Amino acid sequence: MSTAAKRRLIRDFKRLASDPPIGISGSPNPDNIMIWNAVIFGPPDTPFEDGSFRLTLTFSDSYPNKPPTVRFVSKMFHPNIYANGELCLDILQNRWSPTYDVAAILTSVQSLLNDPNPASPANVDAAQLFKENLKEYERRVKQTVEQSWLDNPDEIEIEHSTNVPVQAVTA
Amino acid sequence: MSTQTETRPSPGTDVQPRVIDENTDLSTLTDQEIMRLMEGMDHQQEQLDKPLISTPVPLSVIRQEYEKGSSMILKKLDWLAQNGWDQVWRARGDGDCFYRSFTLAYLVRILHSSDPQLEANIAYEAIQRALPAMEEVNFQKDLYEEFLDPLLVLIRSFAEGGDDSTSTEYGIVQALQDPERSNCIVVALRLITSSYIRTHSELFSPFLLSPTTFLPLSTDEFCKSEVEPCGKEADHAQIMALAESLNIGIRIAYLDKSDLSTSDAINWVEFGKDTTEQGRPLTLLYRPGHYDVVTKDVLPQI
């Protein structure tokens, strides 16, 4: 494992643990620091409000020179999120900068929720409803919010880990 | 991941780009066409196999590449050769070539100055003076310090003088061929550039255009899309910002097909302070879409 990637991920974790952005949590898998589980809470006053959406971030040895692969595990209904959970977000692709850390990535994903870009749709239905029938769009989003409460972490391929103490990772 | 985020606006559709293939006469390629061809090359395996930056090759090697090409470019290359420019340090064409070329030229300039220790201290101070702008625009301190560290370590090794092994041309090339250090330095320079543009927004805003659509971008948008991400080519705004921020002259020999505008048989594009020969500016070679370093060979001091 690249020590640079590992060093940086430990730093990112310390920062996320000590100063977490509102509505965001994340931590590395206890036995593999390259795979993280995260939860994003839907921003208040949006159709996503009250949702707790799970995602995974998979880092390679070339992090932070290359972005991680980010995927929603929770079922989403959003113009820029594919059916398989992959998402369309410029900073994770052609606008990636090594200065983005895990907190910045998750914050960007969070703000994408209520600020979709219907010009580059990953989910055509969602993009169309967003443009043409906002009421129906919001109804479909709220379904996913309710579903997110039922997501059983045991069914998620990668086991969800909660709040690993910093020492456990740096030791 | 196969997803593409940005819907790239299609370039002007009134002129259909012609098809370029093995039958195309290379000497008829326009600078725009060369840039387009270069863009696609950025991430090809051929590029990835090349070193991040090379040891110097004779300028004549570059000339050979153009023997079947434009006579205007050959004329410019010959002028460079006649005026003592005899070696080229090639940067990999990965979109970071300006920043990597800058670093090499910056360090070689210190190495070959009459007082390397003094020049190293001046460079060190210049970088320190660029830090408050990074703080002002809210870059995370621990991150930019980490990205800057490899560059500061190199400069400090010059400042301390002595027989440190990095204080040679070979040592510099070796450091810049090491992906970890080299890429950190590229990020650090991108952050210095971005923070300078962000803190001098009024000066730069008329020049901040999207390279694909030529539409104006906000300062934040420009920095986020064209300066901070790795692999994004530097254009005049970025080069000017870096030159001003680090208080260094940069002159760029344009090896394109533009007509000659000076008595020199090459067009120089100059940035920052003193770009006369006495000011010892960093000298880069520009071919549409790509930067390398060009130097006059310095005989080792005995």
XYZ file of C-alpha atoms in Angstrom:
473
model
C 0.000 0.000 0.000
C 1.257 3.411 -0.844
C 2.285 5.112 2.347
C 1.322 8.507 0.903
C -2.266 7.392 0.314
C -2.458 5.780 3.730
C -0.944 8.788 5.483
C -3.379 11.088 3.801
C -6.389 8.881 4.639
C -5.403 8.829 8.313
C -5.179 12.601 8.194
C -8.568 12.817 6.458
C -10.103 10.571 9.092
C -8.678 12.578 11.981
C -10.076 15.705 10.439
C -13.484 14.236 9.742
C -13.667 12.846 13.279
C -12.601 16.058 14.992
C -14.484 18.540 12.831
C -17.292 16.775 10.982
C -19.379 18.866 8.576
C -23.070 18.983 9.523
C -24.995 15.929 8.451
C -21.968 13.899 7.398
C -20.187 10.966 8.939
C -17.667 8.498 7.587
C -14.993 6.106 8.674
C -12.647 3.566 7.142
C -13.369 -0.105 7.223
C -11.640 -1.444 10.363
C -9.516 -3.893 8.395
C -9.016 -1.845 5.219
C -8.337 1.864 5.375
C -8.791 2.106 1.573
C -12.544 1.427 1.842
C -14.773 3.827 3.726
C -18.426 3.773 4.691
C -20.198 7.066 4.987
C -23.634 8.401 5.767
C -25.024 11.643 4.416
C -28.145 13.121 5.939
C -30.481 14.813 3.497
C -30.187 18.607 3.801
C -33.039 20.270 5.740
C -35.758 22.079 3.766
C -35.207 19.862 0.747
C -37.119 16.766 -0.398
C -34.119 14.764 0.871
C -34.633 16.004 4.449
C -34.522 13.265 7.099
C -32.987 10.736 4.726
C -29.872 8.927 5.908
C -28.113 7.787 2.784
C -25.280 5.307 2.912
C -22.351 5.313 0.546
C -18.962 3.719 0.075
C -15.739 5.381 -0.980
C -13.049 3.185 -2.475
C -9.563 4.677 -2.603
C -6.640 3.498 -4.704
C -2.919 3.798 -4.032
C -2.874 6.896 -6.186
C -5.105 8.851 -3.817
C -4.962 11.854 -3.464
C -3.680 12.212 -7.022
C -6.703 10.287 -8.223
C -10.202 10.550 -6.754
C -11.861 7.659 -4.945
C -14.786 5.768 -6.458
C -17.898 6.936 -4.663
C -21.123 4.920 -4.717
C -24.424 5.206 -2.981
C -25.447 1.981 -1.317
C -28.879 3.376 -0.457
C -31.373 3.473 -3.277
C -31.442 7.004 -4.690
C -33.711 8.944 -7.004
C -31.681 11.816 -8.375
C -30.864 13.141 -11.867
C -27.105 12.611 -11.410
C -27.082 9.242 -9.674
C -27.126 6.014 -11.696
C -29.260 3.036 -10.802
C -26.150 1.228 -9.521
C -25.376 4.078 -7.113
C -22.499 5.605 -9.062
C -22.746 9.317 -9.386
C -21.968 12.054 -11.807
C -20.047 14.729 -9.965
C -17.451 16.873 -11.690
C -15.045 17.010 -8.751
C -14.869 13.202 -8.768
C -13.974 13.170 -12.429
C -12.519 15.891 -14.606
C -12.324 18.519 -11.877
C -10.618 16.426 -9.243
C -7.942 18.181 -7.227
C -5.722 16.415 -4.680
C -6.729 19.090 -2.193
C -10.199 17.594 -1.848
C -10.313 15.447 1.250
C -12.994 13.031 2.410
C -14.894 15.813 4.195
C -14.878 17.954 1.042
C -15.999 15.039 -1.144
C -18.900 14.164 1.136
C -19.904 17.824 1.461
C -19.989 18.114 -2.348
C -22.079 14.961 -2.642
C -24.429 16.337 0.000
C -24.909 19.608 -1.847
C -25.399 17.751 -5.124
C -28.562 16.232 -3.617
C -30.524 19.450 -3.744
C -28.597 21.022 -6.575
C -28.845 18.523 -9.427
C -27.512 19.188 -12.867
C -30.236 17.979 -15.243
C -27.973 18.750 -18.204
C -25.928 15.602 -17.611
C -28.514 13.061 -16.486
C -27.516 9.707 -15.068
C -31.149 8.925 -14.292
C -33.303 10.087 -17.181
C -36.611 9.648 -15.318
C -35.408 11.729 -12.411
C -34.006 14.425 -14.692
C -37.230 14.642 -16.659
C -39.469 14.800 -13.586
C -37.180 17.371 -12.023
C -37.649 19.590 -15.049
C -41.287 18.924 -15.827
C -43.096 17.695 -12.742
C -41.398 18.819 -9.584
C -44.233 17.570 -7.381
C -43.914 14.025 -8.661
C -40.119 14.307 -8.455
C -40.363 15.216 -4.785
C -42.764 12.372 -4.129
C -40.313 9.877 -5.640
C -37.429 11.373 -3.650
C -39.432 11.109 -0.437
C -39.958 7.420 -1.144
C -36.213 6.936 -1.141
C -35.970 8.948 2.087
C -38.383 6.534 3.761
C -36.584 3.588 2.269
C -33.268 4.884 3.629
C -34.561 4.377 7.183
C -35.183 0.725 6.432
C -31.801 0.032 4.853
C -30.460 -2.855 6.799
C -26.722 -2.413 7.192
C -26.273 -6.198 7.300
C -27.379 -6.420 3.699
C -24.745 -4.014 2.565
C -21.864 -5.838 0.952
C -19.229 -3.952 2.847
C -19.834 -4.084 6.538
C -20.725 -0.750 8.027
C -18.383 0.297 10.791
C -19.242 2.960 13.310
C -16.895 5.482 14.840
C -13.641 3.599 14.995
C -11.543 5.529 17.493
C -8.664 7.427 15.893
C -6.134 5.462 17.885
C -7.330 2.217 16.396
C -6.304 3.412 12.948
C -3.080 5.196 13.728
C -1.699 2.591 16.096
C -15.858 4.563 -13.909
C -17.386 5.185 -17.262
C -19.424 8.203 -16.318
C -18.677 11.601 -17.721
C -20.004 14.540 -15.815
C -19.639 17.615 -17.845
C -21.655 18.014 -20.943
C -19.011 19.555 -23.101
C -20.491 22.221 -25.291
C -19.660 21.343 -28.853
C -17.203 23.787 -30.387
C -18.360 26.087 -33.159
C -20.207 23.942 -35.624
C -20.006 26.286 -38.599
C -16.563 24.936 -39.529
C -16.296 21.163 -39.736
C -12.885 20.052 -38.490
C -11.110 18.209 -41.266
C -10.138 14.596 -40.850
C -6.479 14.157 -39.945
C -4.986 10.767 -40.750
C -1.757 9.198 -41.994
C -2.215 10.884 -45.393
C -2.350 14.376 -43.953
C 0.638 16.523 -44.843
C 1.987 17.333 -41.374
C 3.281 20.697 -42.491
C -0.291 21.832 -43.151
C -1.478 21.276 -39.578
C -2.651 24.468 -37.943
C -1.725 25.253 -34.340
C -5.344 24.579 -33.336
C -5.249 21.176 -34.966
C -1.994 20.344 -33.234
C -3.504 21.334 -29.889
C -6.506 19.154 -30.524
C -4.302 16.206 -31.377
C -2.162 16.835 -28.290
C -5.186 16.918 -26.018
C -6.181 13.393 -26.852
C -2.630 12.200 -26.248
C -2.541 13.312 -22.651
C -3.525 10.044 -21.110
C -2.332 7.580 -23.687
C -0.090 4.816 -22.507
C 2.739 6.175 -24.626
C 2.686 9.304 -22.498
C 2.450 7.398 -19.245
C 5.599 5.452 -20.124
C 7.636 8.625 -20.447
C 9.454 10.058 -17.433
C 7.715 12.960 -15.705
C 10.637 15.068 -16.809
C 13.678 13.995 -18.829
C 17.381 14.590 -18.588
C 18.343 17.147 -21.228
C 18.343 16.202 -24.886
C 20.116 18.282 -27.546
C 17.921 20.868 -29.247
C 18.837 19.147 -32.516
C 16.701 16.175 -31.457
C 13.663 18.458 -31.393
C 14.698 19.822 -34.779
C 14.692 16.314 -36.246
C 11.033 15.961 -35.249
C 10.223 18.934 -37.444
C 12.338 18.107 -40.461
C 9.250 17.260 -42.471
C 7.250 19.967 -40.768
C 6.829 23.692 -40.977
C 9.717 25.757 -42.266
C 8.690 28.539 -39.910
C 9.248 26.268 -36.917
C 12.588 25.092 -38.287
C 13.624 28.713 -38.679
C 12.717 29.415 -35.068
C 14.583 26.346 -33.845
C 17.650 27.355 -35.824
C 17.542 30.812 -34.304
C 17.445 29.302 -30.811
C 20.400 27.066 -31.638
C 22.406 29.959 -33.071
C 21.806 31.910 -29.888
C 23.177 29.229 -27.627
C 20.020 27.385 -26.594
C 21.194 23.858 -26.947
C 19.303 21.576 -24.595
C 15.705 20.693 -23.905
C 14.307 19.011 -20.792
C 11.124 17.303 -21.836
C 8.146 17.250 -19.516
C 5.589 14.478 -19.844
C 2.531 15.638 -21.777
C 0.087 14.985 -18.959
C -1.410 18.449 -18.593
C 0.965 19.253 -15.737
C 3.878 19.997 -18.068
C 3.930 23.743 -17.411
C 4.131 23.317 -13.643
C 6.747 20.572 -13.888
C 8.806 22.545 -16.393
C 8.536 25.576 -14.137
C 9.885 23.585 -11.186
C 12.820 22.216 -13.117
C 13.731 25.620 -14.542
C 13.283 27.251 -11.117
C 15.653 24.791 -9.428
C 18.198 24.752 -12.256
C 18.221 28.555 -12.152
C 19.224 28.418 -8.480
C 21.817 25.720 -9.128
C 23.564 27.680 -11.876
C 23.460 31.110 -10.265
C 26.665 32.733 -9.120
C 25.493 32.394 -5.524
C 23.179 29.376 -5.206
C 22.804 29.768 -1.442
C 21.601 33.357 -1.788
C 19.237 32.479 -4.667
C 17.863 29.543 -2.705
C 17.131 31.823 0.236
C 15.406 34.320 -2.056
C 13.272 31.530 -3.521
C 12.459 30.213 -0.062
C 11.382 33.675 1.059
C 9.277 34.163 -2.085
C 7.369 30.973 -1.342
C 6.865 31.993 2.288
C 5.399 35.280 1.088
C 2.878 33.386 -1.064
C 1.490 31.510 1.947
C -0.766 34.218 3.458
C -2.803 34.293 0.210
C -3.414 30.541 0.574
C -4.672 31.091 4.088
C -6.775 34.025 2.943
C -8.626 31.913 0.381
C -9.201 29.184 2.975
C -7.022 26.402 1.649
C -6.455 23.896 4.411
C -3.129 24.728 5.996
C -2.040 21.200 6.833
C -2.735 20.143 3.244
C -0.903 22.879 1.401
C 2.017 22.605 3.778
C 2.265 18.933 3.009
C 2.156 19.553 -0.751
C 4.763 22.302 -0.461
C 7.126 20.341 1.704
C 9.044 18.467 -1.050
C 9.755 21.749 -2.875
C 10.912 23.478 0.304
C 13.140 20.507 1.167
C 14.833 20.782 -2.240
C 15.296 24.532 -1.929
C 16.619 24.200 1.608
C 19.184 21.691 0.430
C 20.517 24.355 -1.963
C 20.398 27.006 0.747
C 22.481 24.851 3.019
C 24.989 24.356 0.233
C 27.600 21.716 0.725
C 27.792 18.391 -0.983
C 24.150 17.386 -0.819
C 23.449 15.024 -3.661
C 20.299 16.859 -4.786
C 22.323 19.986 -5.542
C 23.160 18.811 -9.043
C 21.219 18.700 -12.289
C 20.963 14.967 -11.859
C 19.629 15.354 -8.319
C 16.950 17.775 -9.494
C 15.824 15.488 -12.313
C 15.780 12.523 -9.971
C 13.579 14.363 -7.475
C 11.180 15.493 -10.197
C 10.982 11.996 -11.689
C 9.826 10.630 -8.350
C 6.010 10.708 -8.748
C 5.256 11.367 -5.099
C 7.481 14.426 -4.729
C 6.942 15.647 -8.277
C 3.144 15.512 -8.090
C 3.122 17.173 -4.671
C 5.110 20.061 -6.123
C 2.699 20.357 -9.069
C -0.227 20.579 -6.641
C 1.612 23.131 -4.493
C 2.295 25.355 -7.516
C -1.312 25.032 -8.635
C -2.423 26.190 -5.189
C -0.010 29.139 -5.223
C -1.312 30.063 -8.682
C -4.938 29.691 -7.664
C -4.575 31.709 -4.465
C -2.846 34.508 -6.382
C -5.638 34.646 -8.981
C -8.286 34.492 -6.261
C -6.699 37.329 -4.284
C -6.194 39.455 -7.426
C -9.567 38.787 -8.921
C -10.092 42.286 -10.316
C -6.846 42.019 -12.264
C -7.505 38.593 -13.732
C -11.266 38.436 -14.232
C -11.293 39.807 -17.820
C -8.932 36.985 -18.845
C -10.601 34.038 -17.154
C -12.170 32.160 -20.039
C -13.113 28.554 -20.497
C -10.507 26.972 -22.830
C -13.235 24.935 -24.513
C -16.053 27.444 -24.936
C -14.092 30.727 -24.627
C -16.911 31.983 -22.413
C -16.008 34.011 -19.324
C -15.820 32.115 -16.035
C -16.060 33.472 -12.512
C -12.780 33.514 -10.586
C -13.933 30.666 -8.376
C -15.156 28.642 -11.343
C -11.916 29.218 -13.266
C -9.703 28.259 -10.332
C -11.781 25.180 -9.531
C -11.899 23.936 -13.104
C -8.678 25.182 -14.753
C -6.084 25.732 -12.030
C -6.564 23.428 -9.054
C -7.270 20.080 -10.772
C -4.184 18.182 -11.897
C -3.872 17.632 -15.624
C -5.328 20.996 -16.595
C -3.041 22.925 -18.912
C -1.746 26.326 -17.855
C -2.498 29.289 -20.063
C -1.452 32.937 -19.828
C -3.515 33.720 -16.711
C -1.997 30.850 -14.728
C 1.550 31.564 -15.902
C 1.258 35.244 -15.117
C -0.147 34.502 -11.665
C 2.662 32.097 -10.775
C 5.348 34.452 -12.094
C 3.933 37.382 -10.129
C 3.310 35.378 -7.007
C 6.864 34.041 -6.792
C 8.352 37.256 -8.193
C 10.191 35.515 -10.987
C 10.537 36.273 -14.678
C 9.357 33.671 -17.175
C 9.871 33.901 -20.914
C 8.424 31.414 -23.277
C 9.758 30.730 -26.742
C 6.735 30.119 -28.933
C 7.474 27.342 -31.332
C 4.323 27.801 -33.335
C 3.548 28.992 -36.820
C 2.817 32.576 -35.880
C 4.617 35.167 -37.956
C 7.608 36.824 -36.400
C 6.872 40.072 -34.627
C 10.323 41.052 -33.403
C 13.823 41.277 -34.722
C 14.490 38.034 -32.874
C 13.594 35.144 -35.064
C 11.305 33.805 -32.395
C 8.295 35.172 -30.522
C 8.878 35.405 -26.797
C 5.930 35.685 -24.472
C 7.098 37.190 -21.207
C 5.676 37.178 -17.697
C 6.658 38.687 -14.375
C 9.639 40.800 -13.491
C 12.898 41.264 -15.377
C 12.828 38.965 -18.373
C 16.058 40.280 -19.872
C 19.034 37.949 -20.109
C 20.533 39.602 -16.990
C 17.407 38.843 -14.955
C 17.934 35.147 -15.679
C 14.260 34.405 -16.325
C 13.015 30.838 -16.507
C 12.995 29.923 -20.182
C 10.421 27.507 -21.482
C 9.736 26.163 -24.922
C 6.111 26.148 -26.008
C 4.699 23.988 -28.722
C 0.924 24.194 -29.110
C -0.478 22.373 -26.097
C 2.863 21.590 -24.474
C 5.682 23.141 -22.444
C 9.273 21.978 -22.011
C 12.347 23.677 -20.576
C 15.071 25.013 -22.831
C 18.488 25.947 -21.451
C 21.964 26.879 -22.496
C 24.299 24.165 -21.343
C 26.459 25.252 -18.456
C 29.931 23.812 -18.200
C 30.600 22.382 -14.788
C 32.724 24.652 -12.637
C 36.128 23.244 -11.904
